[in-house]
C-alpha positions as semicolon CSV with decimal commas, in nm:
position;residue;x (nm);y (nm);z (nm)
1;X;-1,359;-0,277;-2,663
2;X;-1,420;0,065;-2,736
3;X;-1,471;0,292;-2,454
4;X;-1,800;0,506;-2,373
5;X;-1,803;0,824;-2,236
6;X;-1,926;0,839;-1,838
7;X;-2,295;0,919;-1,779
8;X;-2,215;1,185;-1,515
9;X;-2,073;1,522;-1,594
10;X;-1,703;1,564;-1,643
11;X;-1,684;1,794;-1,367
12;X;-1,319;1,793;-1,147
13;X;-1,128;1,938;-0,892
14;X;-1,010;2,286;-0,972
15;X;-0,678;2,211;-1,205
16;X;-0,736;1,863;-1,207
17;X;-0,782;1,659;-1,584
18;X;-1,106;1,549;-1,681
19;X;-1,003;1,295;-1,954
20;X;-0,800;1,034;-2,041
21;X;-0,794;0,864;-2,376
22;X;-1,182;0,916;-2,464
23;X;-1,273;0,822;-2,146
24;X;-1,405;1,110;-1,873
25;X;-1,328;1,058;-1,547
26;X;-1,546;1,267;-1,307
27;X;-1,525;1,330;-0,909
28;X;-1,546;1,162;-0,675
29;X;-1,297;0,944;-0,878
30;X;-0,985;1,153;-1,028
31;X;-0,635;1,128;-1,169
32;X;-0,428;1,130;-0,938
33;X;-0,461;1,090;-0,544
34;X;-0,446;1,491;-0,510
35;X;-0,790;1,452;-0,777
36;X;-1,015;1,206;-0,591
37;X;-1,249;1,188;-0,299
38;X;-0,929;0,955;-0,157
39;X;-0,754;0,644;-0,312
40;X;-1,013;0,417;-0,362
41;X;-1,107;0,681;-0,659
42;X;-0,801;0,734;-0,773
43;X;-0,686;0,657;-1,122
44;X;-0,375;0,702;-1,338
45;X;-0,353;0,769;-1,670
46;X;-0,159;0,562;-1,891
47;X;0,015;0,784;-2,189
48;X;0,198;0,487;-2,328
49;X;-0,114;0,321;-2,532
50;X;-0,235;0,533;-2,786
51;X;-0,521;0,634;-2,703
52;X;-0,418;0,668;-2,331
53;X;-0,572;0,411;-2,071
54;X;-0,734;0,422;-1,764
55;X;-0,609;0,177;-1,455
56;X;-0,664;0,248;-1,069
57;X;-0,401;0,376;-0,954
58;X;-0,337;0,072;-0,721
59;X;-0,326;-0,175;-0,955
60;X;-0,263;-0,251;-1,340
61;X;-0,467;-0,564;-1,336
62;X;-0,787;-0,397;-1,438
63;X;-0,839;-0,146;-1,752
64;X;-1,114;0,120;-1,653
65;X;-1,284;0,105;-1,950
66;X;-1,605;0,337;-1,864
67;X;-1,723;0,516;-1,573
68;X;-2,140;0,569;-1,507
69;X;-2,272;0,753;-1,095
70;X;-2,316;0,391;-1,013
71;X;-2,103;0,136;-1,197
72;X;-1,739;0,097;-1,309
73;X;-1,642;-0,113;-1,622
74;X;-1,277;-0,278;-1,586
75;X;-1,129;-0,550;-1,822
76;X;-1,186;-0,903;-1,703
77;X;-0,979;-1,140;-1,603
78;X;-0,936;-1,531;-1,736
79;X;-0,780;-1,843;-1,518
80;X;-0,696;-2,116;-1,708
81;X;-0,540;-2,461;-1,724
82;X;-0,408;-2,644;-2,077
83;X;-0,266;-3,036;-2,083
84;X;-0,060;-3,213;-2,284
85;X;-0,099;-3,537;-2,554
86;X;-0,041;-3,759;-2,248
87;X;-0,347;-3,608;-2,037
88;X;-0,110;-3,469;-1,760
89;X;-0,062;-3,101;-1,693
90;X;0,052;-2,923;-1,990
91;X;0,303;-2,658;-1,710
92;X;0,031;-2,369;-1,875
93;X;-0,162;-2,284;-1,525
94;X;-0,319;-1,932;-1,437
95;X;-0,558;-1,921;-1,124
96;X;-0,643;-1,588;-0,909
97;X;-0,787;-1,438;-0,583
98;X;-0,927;-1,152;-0,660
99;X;-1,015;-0,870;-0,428
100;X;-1,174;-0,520;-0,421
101;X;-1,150;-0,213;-0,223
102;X;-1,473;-0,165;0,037
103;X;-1,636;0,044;-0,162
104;X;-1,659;-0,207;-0,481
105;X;-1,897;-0,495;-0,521
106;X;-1,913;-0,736;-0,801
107;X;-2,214;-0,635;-0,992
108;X;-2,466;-0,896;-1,068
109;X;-2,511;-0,820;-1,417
110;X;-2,159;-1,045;-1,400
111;X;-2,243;-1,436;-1,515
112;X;-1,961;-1,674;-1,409
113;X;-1,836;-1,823;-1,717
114;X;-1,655;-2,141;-1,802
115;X;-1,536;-2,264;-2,120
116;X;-1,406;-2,626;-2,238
117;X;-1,536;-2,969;-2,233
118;X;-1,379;-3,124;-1,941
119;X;-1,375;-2,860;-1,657
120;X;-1,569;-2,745;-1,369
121;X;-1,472;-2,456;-1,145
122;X;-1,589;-2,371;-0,801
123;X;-1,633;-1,962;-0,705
124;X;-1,588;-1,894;-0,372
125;X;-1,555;-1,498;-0,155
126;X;-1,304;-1,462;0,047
127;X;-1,457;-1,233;0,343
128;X;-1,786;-1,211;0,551
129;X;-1,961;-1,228;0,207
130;X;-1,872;-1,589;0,128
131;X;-2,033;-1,791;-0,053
132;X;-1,984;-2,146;-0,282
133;X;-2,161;-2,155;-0,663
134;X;-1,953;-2,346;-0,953
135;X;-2,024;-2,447;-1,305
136;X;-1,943;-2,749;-1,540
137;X;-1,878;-2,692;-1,906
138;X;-1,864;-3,072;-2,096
139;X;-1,856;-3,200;-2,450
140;X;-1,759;-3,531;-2,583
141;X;-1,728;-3,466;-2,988
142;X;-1,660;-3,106;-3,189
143;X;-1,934;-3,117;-3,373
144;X;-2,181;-3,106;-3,083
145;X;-2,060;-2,753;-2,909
146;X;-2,355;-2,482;-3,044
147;X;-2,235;-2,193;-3,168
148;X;-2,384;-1,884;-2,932
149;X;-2,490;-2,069;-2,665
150;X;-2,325;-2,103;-2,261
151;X;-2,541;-2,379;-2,227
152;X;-2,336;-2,634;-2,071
153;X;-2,231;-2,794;-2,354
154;X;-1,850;-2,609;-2,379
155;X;-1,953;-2,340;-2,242
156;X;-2,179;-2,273;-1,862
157;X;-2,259;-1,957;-1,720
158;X;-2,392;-1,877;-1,353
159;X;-2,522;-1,608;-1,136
160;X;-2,344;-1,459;-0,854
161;X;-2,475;-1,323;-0,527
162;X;-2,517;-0,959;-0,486
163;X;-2,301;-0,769;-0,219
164;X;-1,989;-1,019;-0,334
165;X;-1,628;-0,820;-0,275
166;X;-1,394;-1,093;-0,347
167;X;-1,343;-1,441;-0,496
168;X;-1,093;-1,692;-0,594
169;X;-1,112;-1,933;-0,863
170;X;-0,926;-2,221;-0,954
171;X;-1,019;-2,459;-1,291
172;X;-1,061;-2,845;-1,220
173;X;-1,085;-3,162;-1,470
174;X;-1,264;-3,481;-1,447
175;X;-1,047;-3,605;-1,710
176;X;-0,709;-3,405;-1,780
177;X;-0,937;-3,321;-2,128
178;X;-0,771;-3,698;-2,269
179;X;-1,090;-3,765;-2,478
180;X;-1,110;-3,432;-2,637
181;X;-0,735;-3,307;-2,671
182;X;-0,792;-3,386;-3,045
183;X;-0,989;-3,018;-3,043
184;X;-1,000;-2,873;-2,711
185;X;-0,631;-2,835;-2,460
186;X;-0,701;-2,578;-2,223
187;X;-1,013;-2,489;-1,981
188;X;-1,115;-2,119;-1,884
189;X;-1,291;-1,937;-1,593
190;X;-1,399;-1,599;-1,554
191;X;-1,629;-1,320;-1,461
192;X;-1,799;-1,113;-1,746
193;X;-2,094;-0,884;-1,794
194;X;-2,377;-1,076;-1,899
195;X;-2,457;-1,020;-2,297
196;X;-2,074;-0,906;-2,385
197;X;-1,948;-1,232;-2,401
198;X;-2,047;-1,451;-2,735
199;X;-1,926;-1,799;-2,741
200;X;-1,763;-1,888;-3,078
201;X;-1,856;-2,294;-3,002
202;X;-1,592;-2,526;-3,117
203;X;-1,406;-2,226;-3,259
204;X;-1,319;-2,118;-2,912
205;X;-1,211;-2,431;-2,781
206;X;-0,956;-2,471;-3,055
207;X;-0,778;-2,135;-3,054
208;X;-0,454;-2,125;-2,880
209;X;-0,482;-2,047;-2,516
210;X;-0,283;-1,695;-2,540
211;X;-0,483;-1,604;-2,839
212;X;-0,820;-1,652;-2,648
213;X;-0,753;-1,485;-2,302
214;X;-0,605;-1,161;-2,486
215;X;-0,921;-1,096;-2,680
216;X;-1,090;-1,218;-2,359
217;X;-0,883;-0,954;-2,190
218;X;-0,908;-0,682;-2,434
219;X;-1,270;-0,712;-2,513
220;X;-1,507;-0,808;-2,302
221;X;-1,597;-0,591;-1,891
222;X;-1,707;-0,716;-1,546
223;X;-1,910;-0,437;-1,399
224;X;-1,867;-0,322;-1,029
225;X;-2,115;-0,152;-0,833
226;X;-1,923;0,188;-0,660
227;X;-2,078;0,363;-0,310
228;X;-1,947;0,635;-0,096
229;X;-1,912;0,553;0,228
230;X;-2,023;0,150;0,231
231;X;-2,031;0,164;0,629
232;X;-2,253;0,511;0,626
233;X;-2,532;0,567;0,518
234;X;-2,725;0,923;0,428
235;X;-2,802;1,006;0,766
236;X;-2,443;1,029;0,818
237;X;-2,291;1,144;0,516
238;X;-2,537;1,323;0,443
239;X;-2,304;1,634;0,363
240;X;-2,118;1,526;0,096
241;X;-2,425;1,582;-0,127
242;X;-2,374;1,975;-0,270
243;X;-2,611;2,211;-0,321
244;X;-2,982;2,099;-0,506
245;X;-2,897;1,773;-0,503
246;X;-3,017;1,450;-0,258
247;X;-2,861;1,154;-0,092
248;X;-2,970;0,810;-0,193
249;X;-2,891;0,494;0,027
250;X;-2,763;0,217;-0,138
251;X;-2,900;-0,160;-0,056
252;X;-2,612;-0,306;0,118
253;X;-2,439;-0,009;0,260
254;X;-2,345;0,304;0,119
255;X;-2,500;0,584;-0,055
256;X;-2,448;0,844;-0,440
257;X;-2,557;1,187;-0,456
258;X;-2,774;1,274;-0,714
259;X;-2,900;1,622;-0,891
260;X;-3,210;1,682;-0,789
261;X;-3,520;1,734;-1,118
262;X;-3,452;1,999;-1,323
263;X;-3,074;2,023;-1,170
264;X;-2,742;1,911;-1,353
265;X;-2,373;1,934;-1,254
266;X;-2,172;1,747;-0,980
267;X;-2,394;1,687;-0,680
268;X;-1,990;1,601;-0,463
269;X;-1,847;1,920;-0,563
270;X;-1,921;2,257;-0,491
271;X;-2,146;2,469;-0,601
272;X;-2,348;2,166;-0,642
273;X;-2,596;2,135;-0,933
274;X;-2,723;2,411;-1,127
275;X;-3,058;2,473;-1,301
């Protein structure tokens, strides 16, 4: 997936990089700790990949594919399960619990996705934000899964609630996929921005397991909603916000600075925004 450039102005620290790759990384989030407002906005810079990559600097899980004043844009994730000619287990298993930092939510322009024709999933959050949703993707014959469509037929997709921090999924069978092993081994889950994700119908269920999560992978975002301060809120941390520029609360906790009309620049750094 190619990257896009961040929607707020690649302002940063004094001495500190503004780019990576083609992606611009501006402040409160920087490259390195000694860059960022503190480590929950702190990325690294990958120089191996050509062109360079983005991670947090916590974790290579999650490419940083784009950065906006409200939203990140990291690679997804994919659990899956495959079996074997006999219906048991195949031994190819990949489940998760996935976690973020306070000041992270999962956005919901995120659908929960499953993919196969004998698997269901349950999603579940970890913290005070729990909460229970799942989805059921079926089929009985190839030539039945649409093309395009997550309509339960190979493919279901389902809303999350908003203010979720964590989840952890696990993939689950009715059948161990015995009456549709002829086109269709493995079973999927995972979290995706809503419209990036096109299902290739029977295509998709037939492509070797490592072949589909790497594109999965490499292609396609979940967006998470960033806040400063997610226990504040302006009347507090208020002074963070520079000069012409305002402090918005954020449903949920939190709040962003913002230039003010007629006012660009970086509304966390000094001077503020400029006219």
């Amino acid at each position: 997936m190619a990257a896009v450039f961040a929607t707020i102005n690649n302002i940063a620290k004094p001495g500190c990089p503004t780019h990576c790759g083609i992606n611009t990384v501006s402040y409160p989030f920087g490259i390195g700790r000694e860059c960022s407002l503190d480590n929950s906005y702190s990325l690294t810079c990958n120089t191996s990949y050509e062109p360079p990559k983005l991670f947090p600097i916590s974790s290579d899980d999650f490419e940083v594919y784009n950065i906006s004043d409200s939203e990140v844009r990291v690679a997804t994730l994919v659990s899956y399960r495959c079996y074997n000619q006999r219906g048991a287990l195949g031994g190819i298993i990949k489940g998760f619990d996935l976690n973020l930092n306070k000041e992270y939510t999962f956005s919901v322009k995120n659908k929960f996705t499953v993919i196969g024709c004998d698997d269901y999933t349950l999603i579940g959050g970890a913290d005070e934000s729990y909460v229970s949703g799942g989805c059921f993707a079926l089929c009985r014959k190839e030539q039945e899964v649409p093309n395009g469509e997550c309509s339960g037929i190979g493919c279901c997709q389902a809303s999350i609630p908003k203010g979720l921090r964590s989840y952890d999924l696990t993939l689950h069978t009715l059948l161990n996929h015995s009456d549709v092993l002829s086109f269709n081994e493995c079973g999927y889950g995972f979290l995706v921005e809503e419209g990036s994700f096109k299902f290739g119908g029977a295509a998709d269920l037939s492509t070797n397991y490592s072949e589909f999560v790497t594109r999965l992978e490499s292609t396609v975002p979940i967006v998470l909603d960033w806040v400063i301060a997610p226990n504040k809120s302006c009347a507090i941390g208020v002074n963070i916000c520079k000069g012409n520029s305002s402090c918005y609360d954020v449903e949920g906790g939190g709040y962003h600075c913002k230039c003010n009309n007629g006012y660009e620049g970086n509304p966390y750094l000094d001077p503020g925004c400029q006219g």
